[in-house]
Amino acid sequence: MTNPRLFSFIGGMRGPWQVIRQQTMKGDPLPTVSYIDVVSEASRVVAPSDGWILQGVTSNERYVTKEEKTALIPLQPSLGRPEATLAAMIPLSKSGNWWSLTQDERRDIFHRSSHNQVGMKALPAIARRLHHCRDLASMEPFDFVTWFEFAPEDEPVFDDLMAKLRASEEWQFVNRDCEIRMRRSASSPG
Amino acid sequence: MTNPRLFSFIGGMRGPWQVIRQQTMKGDPLPTVSYIDVVSEASRVVAPSDGWILQGVTSNERYVTKEEKTALIPLQPSLGRPEATLAAMIPLSKSGNWWSLTQDERRDIFHRSSHNQVGMKALPAIARRLHHCRDLASMEPFDFVTWFEFAPEDEPVFDDLMAKLRASEEWQFVNRDCEIRMRRSASSPG
């Protein structure tokens, strides 16, 4: 039985999301692909011969406080909004130094980096889903995959969000950051 | 490639740990088995026909603070000490209510329950390794598996540790708790 919180990101020659741009911000690049398909609850997906699969699970909150969550929830849009025809996928890894920090040390860096406040400013424009890859049974190339969806007119909001996060203290612990920008392909429903 | 932090607990008719007692403290029981084998980095282990497999990964600290970690580390014994001929395995799950709490809420309950202080008192007698099962790609029957090893004369320390934890506020969120006590089988090395 597959974890119902498991998502697979299949990069290859087909899928509802057409890749516009792939950009390696840090670390090794991810091979370029033309389309991305996102499949849920499929543990036995096979990577296309000229592509790749990244997998991750959504999980419980790791840093957000009760107060922040209460403020965030009413503003968070869902994925799949018809007007959100652009998407971005950011697979990233953090260093061993990050993972050997205790929770309070990581939380302090997270809060000093204003991760939540920066994220709040992107609401309700940017829909987001975070997937954890580090604690799967398979060794994954990234620690996280975050998936974002937004309308074309909100692209500057997304650009600003990522620029602020990448300039933060938290990002000093990021050692691989590969960004993929997509548009919903014409043949795709919705 | 398998996550190097993955461990499989195989309950069946063979293995270095002979089951002395299986006790369901809360929720559904786990089928009784005679022996437990612990295998690392094996993603494709097959469950014995009359047994089961539980899998989990060791991961980063979730609640311990820097100060607590500094105090804990020099006292923590390793697994595999020759004198530690007894073991206990506690697969457990927490409720949906627990997992929907934010990190600060869970941390406060954890600290109010003196989880770390209670654990500290069991050191250096009790060796412990915590495995996380909830964020694997497969749907696992438990959220955690904790493995303990100790010398026969330290069994009361372990009993006291578990009694204190089970009486804590944190344990009100535990909805399945199956305890397995073992001894190292005579044929086993070490």
mmCIF file of C-alpha atoms in Angstrom:
data_model
loop_
_atom_site.group_PDB
_atom_site.id
_atom_site.type_symbol
_atom_site.label_atom_id
_atom_site.label_comp_id
_atom_site.label_asym_id
_atom_site.label_seq_id
_atom_site.Cartn_x
_atom_site.Cartn_y
_atom_site.Cartn_z
ATOM 1 C CA MET A 1 0.000 0.000 0.000
ATOM 2 C CA THR A 2 1.278 3.403 -0.992
ATOM 3 C CA ASN A 3 1.408 6.392 1.318
ATOM 4 C CA PRO A 4 -1.518 8.624 0.272
ATOM 5 C CA ARG A 5 0.755 11.639 0.824
ATOM 6 C CA LEU A 6 3.309 10.448 -1.778
ATOM 7 C CA PHE A 7 3.745 12.466 -4.985
ATOM 8 C CA SER A 8 5.949 11.611 -7.957
ATOM 9 C CA PHE A 9 7.323 14.261 -10.295
ATOM 10 C CA ILE A 10 8.085 12.688 -13.638
ATOM 11 C CA GLY A 11 10.296 14.674 -15.964
ATOM 12 C CA GLY A 12 10.214 13.487 -19.580
ATOM 13 C CA MET A 13 8.510 13.972 -22.931
ATOM 14 C CA ARG A 14 4.897 14.108 -21.740
ATOM 15 C CA GLY A 15 2.693 15.548 -19.048
ATOM 16 C CA PRO A 16 0.347 18.446 -18.415
ATOM 17 C CA TRP A 17 3.144 20.897 -17.615
ATOM 18 C CA GLN A 18 5.428 22.100 -20.386
ATOM 19 C CA VAL A 19 8.870 23.177 -19.229
ATOM 20 C CA ILE A 20 9.709 26.771 -20.163
ATOM 21 C CA ARG A 21 13.031 27.053 -18.362
ATOM 22 C CA GLN A 22 15.325 24.965 -16.161
ATOM 23 C CA GLN A 23 17.888 26.809 -14.125
ATOM 24 C CA THR A 24 20.501 25.438 -11.716
ATOM 25 C CA MET A 25 20.842 27.914 -8.880
ATOM 26 C CA LYS A 26 23.252 25.771 -6.804
ATOM 27 C CA GLY A 27 24.902 22.340 -7.043
ATOM 28 C CA ASP A 28 24.579 19.739 -9.758
ATOM 29 C CA PRO A 29 22.037 20.361 -12.524
ATOM 30 C CA LEU A 30 19.035 18.129 -13.104
ATOM 31 C CA PRO A 31 18.903 16.776 -16.694
ATOM 32 C CA THR A 32 16.689 18.943 -18.864
ATOM 33 C CA VAL A 33 13.244 17.641 -19.786
ATOM 34 C CA SER A 34 10.357 18.966 -21.882
ATOM 35 C CA TYR A 35 7.359 18.116 -19.712
ATOM 36 C CA ILE A 36 6.531 17.326 -16.108
ATOM 37 C CA ASP A 37 3.809 15.003 -14.920
ATOM 38 C CA VAL A 38 2.744 14.927 -11.270
ATOM 39 C CA VAL A 39 1.320 11.632 -10.076
ATOM 40 C CA SER A 40 -0.028 10.894 -6.624
ATOM 41 C CA GLU A 41 0.099 7.650 -4.646
ATOM 42 C CA ALA A 42 2.160 5.745 -7.214
ATOM 43 C CA SER A 43 5.095 3.973 -5.631
ATOM 44 C CA ARG A 44 6.114 1.972 -8.683
ATOM 45 C CA VAL A 45 6.381 4.609 -11.398
ATOM 46 C CA VAL A 46 9.200 4.025 -13.846
ATOM 47 C CA ALA A 47 11.454 6.891 -14.960
ATOM 48 C CA PRO A 48 11.246 7.693 -18.692
ATOM 49 C CA SER A 49 14.421 6.555 -20.476
ATOM 50 C CA ASP A 50 15.445 10.156 -21.140
ATOM 51 C CA GLY A 51 14.053 11.644 -17.955
ATOM 52 C CA TRP A 52 13.806 11.279 -14.191
ATOM 53 C CA ILE A 53 11.470 10.841 -11.258
ATOM 54 C CA LEU A 54 11.586 12.735 -8.017
ATOM 55 C CA GLN A 55 9.393 11.586 -5.158
ATOM 56 C CA GLY A 56 8.329 13.159 -1.892
ATOM 57 C CA VAL A 57 5.626 13.092 0.737
ATOM 58 C CA THR A 58 3.656 15.928 2.235
ATOM 59 C CA SER A 59 4.014 15.856 6.000
ATOM 60 C CA ASN A 60 3.334 17.611 9.267
ATOM 61 C CA GLU A 61 4.468 21.201 9.846
ATOM 62 C CA ARG A 62 8.119 21.486 10.864
ATOM 63 C CA TYR A 63 8.646 25.189 11.685
ATOM 64 C CA VAL A 64 5.438 27.179 11.370
ATOM 65 C CA THR A 65 4.000 28.244 14.739
ATOM 66 C CA LYS A 66 0.356 27.983 15.769
ATOM 67 C CA GLU A 67 -0.001 31.756 15.407
ATOM 68 C CA GLU A 68 1.527 31.754 11.925
ATOM 69 C CA LYS A 69 -0.581 28.768 10.836
ATOM 70 C CA THR A 70 -3.762 30.522 11.958
ATOM 71 C CA ALA A 71 -2.798 33.529 9.822
ATOM 72 C CA LEU A 72 -1.662 31.429 6.837
ATOM 73 C CA ILE A 73 -4.536 28.985 6.432
ATOM 74 C CA PRO A 74 -7.320 31.384 5.313
ATOM 75 C CA LEU A 75 -4.956 32.908 2.719
ATOM 76 C CA GLN A 76 -3.508 29.708 1.205
ATOM 77 C CA PRO A 77 -4.946 28.972 -2.247
ATOM 78 C CA SER A 78 -5.312 25.392 -3.490
ATOM 79 C CA LEU A 79 -3.419 23.900 -6.382
ATOM 80 C CA GLY A 80 -5.399 23.497 -9.609
ATOM 81 C CA ARG A 81 -6.910 27.000 -9.867
ATOM 82 C CA PRO A 82 -7.925 27.486 -13.542
ATOM 83 C CA GLU A 83 -6.197 30.886 -13.720
ATOM 84 C CA ALA A 84 -2.930 29.450 -12.343
ATOM 85 C CA THR A 85 -1.490 28.442 -15.705
ATOM 86 C CA LEU A 86 2.131 28.776 -14.605
ATOM 87 C CA ALA A 87 3.968 26.455 -12.253
ATOM 88 C CA ALA A 88 7.409 26.206 -10.721
ATOM 89 C CA MET A 89 9.096 23.242 -9.126
ATOM 90 C CA ILE A 90 12.081 23.687 -6.842
ATOM 91 C CA PRO A 91 13.933 20.516 -5.846
ATOM 92 C CA LEU A 92 16.498 21.397 -3.209
ATOM 93 C CA SER A 93 18.866 19.909 -0.670
ATOM 94 C CA LYS A 94 20.343 21.261 2.497
ATOM 95 C CA SER A 95 23.822 20.488 3.830
ATOM 96 C CA GLY A 96 24.786 17.933 6.445
ATOM 97 C CA ASN A 97 25.475 20.900 8.742
ATOM 98 C CA TRP A 98 21.801 21.875 8.558
ATOM 99 C CA TRP A 99 20.581 18.379 9.351
ATOM 100 C CA SER A 100 22.894 17.976 12.321
ATOM 101 C CA LEU A 101 21.500 21.128 13.928
ATOM 102 C CA THR A 102 18.868 20.597 16.616
ATOM 103 C CA GLN A 103 15.270 21.647 16.020
ATOM 104 C CA ASP A 104 15.642 24.864 18.045
ATOM 105 C CA GLU A 105 18.748 25.867 16.070
ATOM 106 C CA ARG A 106 17.023 25.205 12.726
ATOM 107 C CA ARG A 107 13.890 26.986 13.889
ATOM 108 C CA ASP A 108 15.889 30.055 14.928
ATOM 109 C CA ILE A 109 17.567 30.260 11.502
ATOM 110 C CA PHE A 110 14.203 29.717 9.810
ATOM 111 C CA HIS A 111 12.645 32.526 11.831
ATOM 112 C CA ARG A 112 15.620 34.890 11.484
ATOM 113 C CA SER A 113 15.304 34.292 7.732
ATOM 114 C CA SER A 114 11.641 35.405 7.962
ATOM 115 C CA HIS A 115 10.729 32.367 5.872
ATOM 116 C CA ASN A 116 7.096 32.483 6.936
ATOM 117 C CA GLN A 117 6.699 36.258 6.663
ATOM 118 C CA VAL A 118 8.246 36.208 3.179
ATOM 119 C CA GLY A 119 5.909 33.358 2.242
ATOM 120 C CA MET A 120 2.907 35.232 3.676
ATOM 121 C CA LYS A 121 3.547 38.159 1.323
ATOM 122 C CA ALA A 122 3.133 35.791 -1.638
ATOM 123 C CA LEU A 123 -0.412 34.883 -0.508
ATOM 124 C CA PRO A 124 -3.016 34.467 -1.849
ATOM 125 C CA ALA A 125 -1.253 34.722 -5.232
ATOM 126 C CA ILE A 126 1.033 31.694 -4.992
ATOM 127 C CA ALA A 127 -0.226 28.166 -4.251
ATOM 128 C CA ARG A 128 2.427 25.918 -2.770
ATOM 129 C CA ARG A 129 2.868 22.298 -1.739
ATOM 130 C CA LEU A 130 5.994 21.076 0.068
ATOM 131 C CA HIS A 131 7.166 17.480 -0.297
ATOM 132 C CA HIS A 132 9.787 15.828 1.927
ATOM 133 C CA CYS A 133 12.161 13.383 0.203
ATOM 134 C CA ARG A 134 14.875 12.829 2.797
ATOM 135 C CA ASP A 135 13.179 10.157 4.881
ATOM 136 C CA LEU A 136 12.003 7.852 2.096
ATOM 137 C CA ALA A 137 13.334 4.274 1.925
ATOM 138 C CA SER A 138 15.061 5.141 -1.335
ATOM 139 C CA MET A 139 17.993 7.510 -1.425
ATOM 140 C CA GLU A 140 16.640 10.610 -3.147
ATOM 141 C CA PRO A 141 18.763 13.221 -4.917
ATOM 142 C CA PHE A 142 16.996 16.093 -3.098
ATOM 143 C CA ASP A 143 15.732 16.725 0.440
ATOM 144 C CA PHE A 144 12.629 18.624 -0.705
ATOM 145 C CA VAL A 145 10.524 19.305 -3.752
ATOM 146 C CA THR A 146 8.285 22.367 -3.565
ATOM 147 C CA TRP A 147 5.595 22.840 -6.183
ATOM 148 C CA PHE A 148 4.094 26.272 -6.881
ATOM 149 C CA GLU A 149 1.215 27.420 -9.116
ATOM 150 C CA PHE A 150 0.284 30.978 -10.034
ATOM 151 C CA ALA A 151 -1.391 33.159 -12.648
ATOM 152 C CA PRO A 152 0.896 34.834 -15.243
ATOM 153 C CA GLU A 153 0.260 38.283 -13.727
ATOM 154 C CA ASP A 154 1.556 36.992 -10.373
ATOM 155 C CA GLU A 155 4.880 35.772 -11.737
ATOM 156 C CA PRO A 156 6.696 38.845 -10.275
ATOM 157 C CA VAL A 157 5.339 37.886 -6.830
ATOM 158 C CA PHE A 158 6.898 34.451 -7.224
ATOM 159 C CA ASP A 159 10.189 35.897 -8.494
ATOM 160 C CA ASP A 160 10.319 38.223 -5.517
ATOM 161 C CA LEU A 161 9.524 35.385 -3.082
ATOM 162 C CA MET A 162 12.364 33.227 -4.378
ATOM 163 C CA ALA A 163 14.839 36.132 -4.519
ATOM 164 C CA LYS A 164 14.142 36.972 -0.857
ATOM 165 C CA LEU A 165 14.416 33.322 0.270
ATOM 166 C CA ARG A 166 17.627 32.786 -1.680
ATOM 167 C CA ALA A 167 19.169 35.864 -0.033
ATOM 168 C CA SER A 168 18.313 34.584 3.469
ATOM 169 C CA GLU A 169 20.545 33.030 6.129
ATOM 170 C CA GLU A 170 18.594 29.763 5.733
ATOM 171 C CA TRP A 171 19.699 29.473 2.096
ATOM 172 C CA GLN A 172 23.352 29.400 3.156
ATOM 173 C CA PHE A 173 22.579 25.798 4.139
ATOM 174 C CA VAL A 174 21.104 24.977 0.719
ATOM 175 C CA ASN A 175 23.664 23.085 -1.340
ATOM 176 C CA ARG A 176 21.516 22.157 -4.350
ATOM 177 C CA ASP A 177 18.723 24.241 -5.825
ATOM 178 C CA CYS A 178 17.329 23.481 -9.273
ATOM 179 C CA GLU A 179 14.437 25.542 -10.546
ATOM 180 C CA ILE A 180 11.995 24.447 -13.225
ATOM 181 C CA ARG A 181 9.411 26.871 -14.666
ATOM 182 C CA MET A 182 6.414 25.499 -16.529
ATOM 183 C CA ARG A 183 3.204 26.455 -18.269
ATOM 184 C CA ARG A 184 0.094 24.325 -18.430
ATOM 185 C CA SER A 185 0.166 22.676 -21.844
ATOM 186 C CA ALA A 186 -2.629 23.524 -24.285
ATOM 187 C CA SER A 187 -3.896 19.943 -24.388
ATOM 188 C CA SER A 188 -4.209 19.789 -20.612
ATOM 189 C CA PRO A 189 -7.648 19.856 -18.978
ATOM 190 C CA GLY A 190 -8.549 22.932 -16.909
ATOM 191 C CA MET B 1 19.645 3.009 -4.204
ATOM 192 C CA THR B 2 18.474 2.514 -0.671
ATOM 193 C CA ASN B 3 18.540 5.180 2.001
ATOM 194 C CA PRO B 4 21.516 4.306 4.255
ATOM 195 C CA ARG B 5 19.373 5.323 7.235
ATOM 196 C CA LEU B 6 16.694 2.686 6.482
ATOM 197 C CA PHE B 7 16.228 -0.228 8.901
ATOM 198 C CA SER B 8 13.886 -3.203 8.503
ATOM 199 C CA PHE B 9 12.541 -5.133 11.468
ATOM 200 C CA ILE B 10 11.604 -8.615 10.350
ATOM 201 C CA GLY B 11 9.391 -10.597 12.690
ATOM 202 C CA GLY B 12 9.308 -14.331 11.976
ATOM 203 C CA MET B 13 10.896 -17.653 12.814
ATOM 204 C CA ARG B 14 14.558 -16.604 12.680
ATOM 205 C CA GLY B 15 16.901 -13.840 13.682
ATOM 206 C CA PRO B 16 19.397 -12.947 16.394
ATOM 207 C CA TRP B 17 16.725 -11.727 18.816
ATOM 208 C CA GLN B 18 14.395 -14.253 20.436
ATOM 209 C CA VAL B 19 11.035 -12.834 21.486
ATOM 210 C CA ILE B 20 10.313 -13.283 25.196
ATOM 211 C CA ARG B 21 7.056 -11.334 25.373
ATOM 212 C CA GLN B 22 4.773 -9.318 23.079
ATOM 213 C CA GLN B 23 2.344 -6.964 24.759
ATOM 214 C CA THR B 24 -0.232 -4.645 23.166
ATOM 215 C CA MET B 25 -0.388 -1.505 25.286
ATOM 216 C CA LYS B 26 -2.817 0.377 22.984
ATOM 217 C CA GLY B 27 -4.621 -0.227 19.678
ATOM 218 C CA ASP B 28 -4.466 -3.260 17.413
ATOM 219 C CA PRO B 29 -1.994 -6.016 18.278
ATOM 220 C CA LEU B 30 0.893 -6.984 16.031
ATOM 221 C CA PRO B 31 0.867 -10.719 15.153
ATOM 222 C CA THR B 32 3.073 -12.697 17.509
ATOM 223 C CA VAL B 33 6.434 -13.897 16.213
ATOM 224 C CA SER B 34 9.291 -15.917 17.691
ATOM 225 C CA TYR B 35 12.325 -14.000 16.476
ATOM 226 C CA ILE B 36 13.255 -10.536 15.219
ATOM 227 C CA ASP B 37 15.914 -9.759 12.653
ATOM 228 C CA VAL B 38 17.103 -6.189 12.093
ATOM 229 C CA VAL B 39 18.446 -5.469 8.622
ATOM 230 C CA SER B 40 19.877 -2.186 7.417
ATOM 231 C CA GLU B 41 19.694 -0.625 3.950
ATOM 232 C CA ALA B 42 17.476 -3.332 2.453
ATOM 233 C CA SER B 43 14.522 -1.878 0.601
ATOM 234 C CA ARG B 44 13.328 -5.121 -0.957
ATOM 235 C CA VAL B 45 13.098 -7.464 2.015
ATOM 236 C CA VAL B 46 10.159 -9.862 1.843
ATOM 237 C CA ALA B 47 7.978 -10.521 4.889
ATOM 238 C CA PRO B 48 8.090 -14.136 6.146
ATOM 239 C CA SER B 49 4.821 -15.932 5.344
ATOM 240 C CA ASP B 50 3.919 -16.083 9.029
ATOM 241 C CA GLY B 51 5.491 -12.805 10.053
ATOM 242 C CA TRP B 52 5.813 -9.126 9.201
ATOM 243 C CA ILE B 53 8.240 -6.353 8.332
ATOM 244 C CA LEU B 54 8.304 -2.899 9.813
ATOM 245 C CA GLN B 55 10.544 -0.286 8.238
ATOM 246 C CA GLY B 56 11.763 3.099 9.350
ATOM 247 C CA VAL B 57 14.565 5.609 8.865
ATOM 248 C CA THR B 58 16.689 7.363 11.423
ATOM 249 C CA SER B 59 16.449 11.094 10.894
ATOM 250 C CA ASN B 60 17.324 14.539 12.215
ATOM 251 C CA GLU B 61 16.352 15.575 15.754
ATOM 252 C CA ARG B 62 12.754 16.790 16.034
ATOM 253 C CA TYR B 63 12.397 18.077 19.626
ATOM 254 C CA VAL B 64 15.660 17.894 21.519
ATOM 255 C CA THR B 65 17.270 21.298 22.106
ATOM 256 C CA LYS B 66 20.919 22.148 21.599
ATOM 257 C CA GLU B 67 21.428 22.249 25.363
ATOM 258 C CA GLU B 68 19.776 18.850 25.852
ATOM 259 C CA LYS B 69 21.731 17.310 22.961
ATOM 260 C CA THR B 70 25.015 18.518 24.459
ATOM 261 C CA ALA B 71 24.100 16.803 27.734
ATOM 262 C CA LEU B 72 22.771 13.629 26.061
ATOM 263 C CA ILE B 73 25.540 12.802 23.592
ATOM 264 C CA PRO B 74 28.360 11.876 26.007
ATOM 265 C CA LEU B 75 25.967 9.597 27.924
ATOM 266 C CA GLN B 76 24.363 7.762 24.993
ATOM 267 C CA PRO B 77 25.651 4.188 24.645
ATOM 268 C CA SER B 78 25.825 2.503 21.235
ATOM 269 C CA LEU B 79 23.794 -0.473 20.178
ATOM 270 C CA GLY B 80 25.615 -3.809 20.128
ATOM 271 C CA ARG B 81 27.284 -3.691 23.556
ATOM 272 C CA PRO B 82 28.183 -7.331 24.469
ATOM 273 C CA GLU B 83 26.574 -7.006 27.929
ATOM 274 C CA ALA B 84 23.298 -5.696 26.450
ATOM 275 C CA THR B 85 21.702 -9.093 25.919
ATOM 276 C CA LEU B 86 18.131 -7.815 26.234
ATOM 277 C CA ALA B 87 16.291 -5.703 23.690
ATOM 278 C CA ALA B 88 12.895 -4.070 23.374
ATOM 279 C CA MET B 89 11.158 -2.793 20.284
ATOM 280 C CA ILE B 90 8.265 -0.364 20.553
ATOM 281 C CA PRO B 91 6.344 0.314 17.356
ATOM 282 C CA LEU B 92 3.881 3.132 17.972
ATOM 283 C CA SER B 93 1.550 5.552 16.261
ATOM 284 C CA LYS B 94 0.233 8.926 17.249
ATOM 285 C CA SER B 95 -3.211 10.272 16.446
ATOM 286 C CA GLY B 96 -4.198 12.596 13.621
ATOM 287 C CA ASN B 97 -4.691 15.266 16.304
ATOM 288 C CA TRP B 98 -0.995 15.068 17.154
ATOM 289 C CA TRP B 99 0.124 15.370 13.546
ATOM 290 C CA SER B 100 -2.099 18.363 12.862
ATOM 291 C CA LEU B 101 -0.519 20.288 15.729
ATOM 292 C CA THR B 102 2.186 22.773 14.790
ATOM 293 C CA GLN B 103 5.800 22.179 15.784
ATOM 294 C CA ASP B 104 5.614 24.600 18.740
ATOM 295 C CA GLU B 105 2.492 22.895 20.084
ATOM 296 C CA ARG B 106 4.060 19.428 19.776
ATOM 297 C CA ARG B 107 7.305 20.675 21.284
ATOM 298 C CA ASP B 108 5.450 22.166 24.273
ATOM 299 C CA ILE B 109 3.672 18.856 24.963
ATOM 300 C CA PHE B 110 6.950 16.982 24.531
ATOM 301 C CA HIS B 111 8.696 19.265 27.009
ATOM 302 C CA ARG B 112 5.777 19.331 29.477
ATOM 303 C CA SER B 113 5.956 15.525 29.356
ATOM 304 C CA SER B 114 9.661 15.747 30.331
ATOM 305 C CA HIS B 115 10.379 13.264 27.533
ATOM 306 C CA ASN B 116 14.076 14.187 27.396
ATOM 307 C CA GLN B 117 14.597 14.372 31.177
ATOM 308 C CA VAL B 118 12.931 10.966 31.603
ATOM 309 C CA GLY B 119 15.110 9.603 28.804
ATOM 310 C CA MET B 120 18.235 11.136 30.382
ATOM 311 C CA LYS B 121 17.639 9.174 33.588
ATOM 312 C CA ALA B 122 17.860 5.935 31.605
ATOM 313 C CA LEU B 123 21.398 6.810 30.443
ATOM 314 C CA PRO B 124 23.952 5.333 30.107
ATOM 315 C CA ALA B 125 22.074 2.066 30.835
ATOM 316 C CA ILE B 126 19.683 2.032 27.890
ATOM 317 C CA ALA B 127 20.830 2.282 24.264
ATOM 318 C CA ARG B 128 18.149 3.578 21.921
ATOM 319 C CA ARG B 129 17.597 4.175 18.214
ATOM 320 C CA LEU B 130 14.496 5.938 16.894
ATOM 321 C CA HIS B 131 13.160 5.168 13.404
ATOM 322 C CA HIS B 132 10.561 7.279 11.581
ATOM 323 C CA CYS B 133 8.037 5.363 9.452
ATOM 324 C CA ARG B 134 5.389 7.964 8.679
ATOM 325 C CA ASP B 135 7.046 9.645 5.701
ATOM 326 C CA LEU B 136 8.046 6.548 3.731
ATOM 327 C CA ALA B 137 6.566 5.996 0.254
ATOM 328 C CA SER B 138 4.763 2.924 1.577
ATOM 329 C CA MET B 139 1.916 3.253 4.037
ATOM 330 C CA GLU B 140 3.340 1.862 7.264
ATOM 331 C CA PRO B 141 1.272 0.506 10.163
ATOM 332 C CA PHE B 142 3.202 2.606 12.720
ATOM 333 C CA ASP B 143 4.607 6.144 12.857
ATOM 334 C CA PHE B 144 7.744 5.131 14.767
ATOM 335 C CA VAL B 145 9.771 2.102 15.759
ATOM 336 C CA THR B 146 12.127 2.578 18.705
ATOM 337 C CA TRP B 147 14.743 -0.064 19.404
ATOM 338 C CA PHE B 148 16.344 -0.397 22.848
ATOM 339 C CA GLU B 149 19.198 -2.573 24.176
ATOM 340 C CA PHE B 150 20.231 -3.079 27.782
ATOM 341 C CA ALA B 151 21.899 -5.487 30.220
ATOM 342 C CA PRO B 152 19.594 -7.765 32.274
ATOM 343 C CA GLU B 153 20.419 -5.850 35.484
ATOM 344 C CA ASP B 154 19.182 -2.637 33.831
ATOM 345 C CA GLU B 155 15.764 -4.005 32.910
ATOM 346 C CA PRO B 156 14.132 -2.113 35.831
ATOM 347 C CA VAL B 157 15.552 1.143 34.398
ATOM 348 C CA PHE B 158 13.854 0.385 31.082
ATOM 349 C CA ASP B 159 10.579 -0.580 32.805
ATOM 350 C CA ASP B 160 10.628 2.674 34.742
ATOM 351 C CA LEU B 161 11.413 4.711 31.585
ATOM 352 C CA MET B 162 8.433 3.270 29.714
ATOM 353 C CA ALA B 163 6.078 3.576 32.688
ATOM 354 C CA LYS B 164 6.916 7.287 33.037
ATOM 355 C CA LEU B 165 6.556 7.972 29.302
ATOM 356 C CA ARG B 166 3.248 6.088 29.109
ATOM 357 C CA ALA B 167 1.883 8.162 31.998
ATOM 358 C CA SER B 168 2.804 11.444 30.275
ATOM 359 C CA GLU B 169 0.616 13.989 28.480
ATOM 360 C CA GLU B 170 2.426 13.116 25.233
ATOM 361 C CA TRP B 171 1.203 9.508 25.437
ATOM 362 C CA GLN B 172 -2.427 10.694 25.342
ATOM 363 C CA PHE B 173 -1.751 11.197 21.620
ATOM 364 C CA VAL B 174 -0.420 7.647 21.187
ATOM 365 C CA ASN B 175 -3.113 5.475 19.659
ATOM 366 C CA ARG B 176 -1.127 2.290 19.035
ATOM 367 C CA ASP B 177 1.690 0.967 21.199
ATOM 368 C CA CYS B 178 2.939 -2.599 20.820
ATOM 369 C CA GLU B 179 5.857 -3.716 22.927
ATOM 370 C CA ILE B 180 8.176 -6.600 22.097
ATOM 371 C CA ARG B 181 10.784 -7.833 24.592
ATOM 372 C CA MET B 182 13.669 -9.960 23.372
ATOM 373 C CA ARG B 183 16.838 -11.693 24.428
ATOM 374 C CA ARG B 184 19.861 -12.256 22.245
ATOM 375 C CA SER B 185 19.595 -15.840 21.042
ATOM 376 C CA ALA B 186 22.323 -18.261 22.083
ATOM 377 C CA SER B 187 23.421 -18.839 18.500
ATOM 378 C CA SER B 188 23.899 -15.149 17.874
ATOM 379 C CA PRO B 189 27.387 -13.654 17.638
ATOM 380 C CA GLY B 190 28.490 -11.328 20.420
#
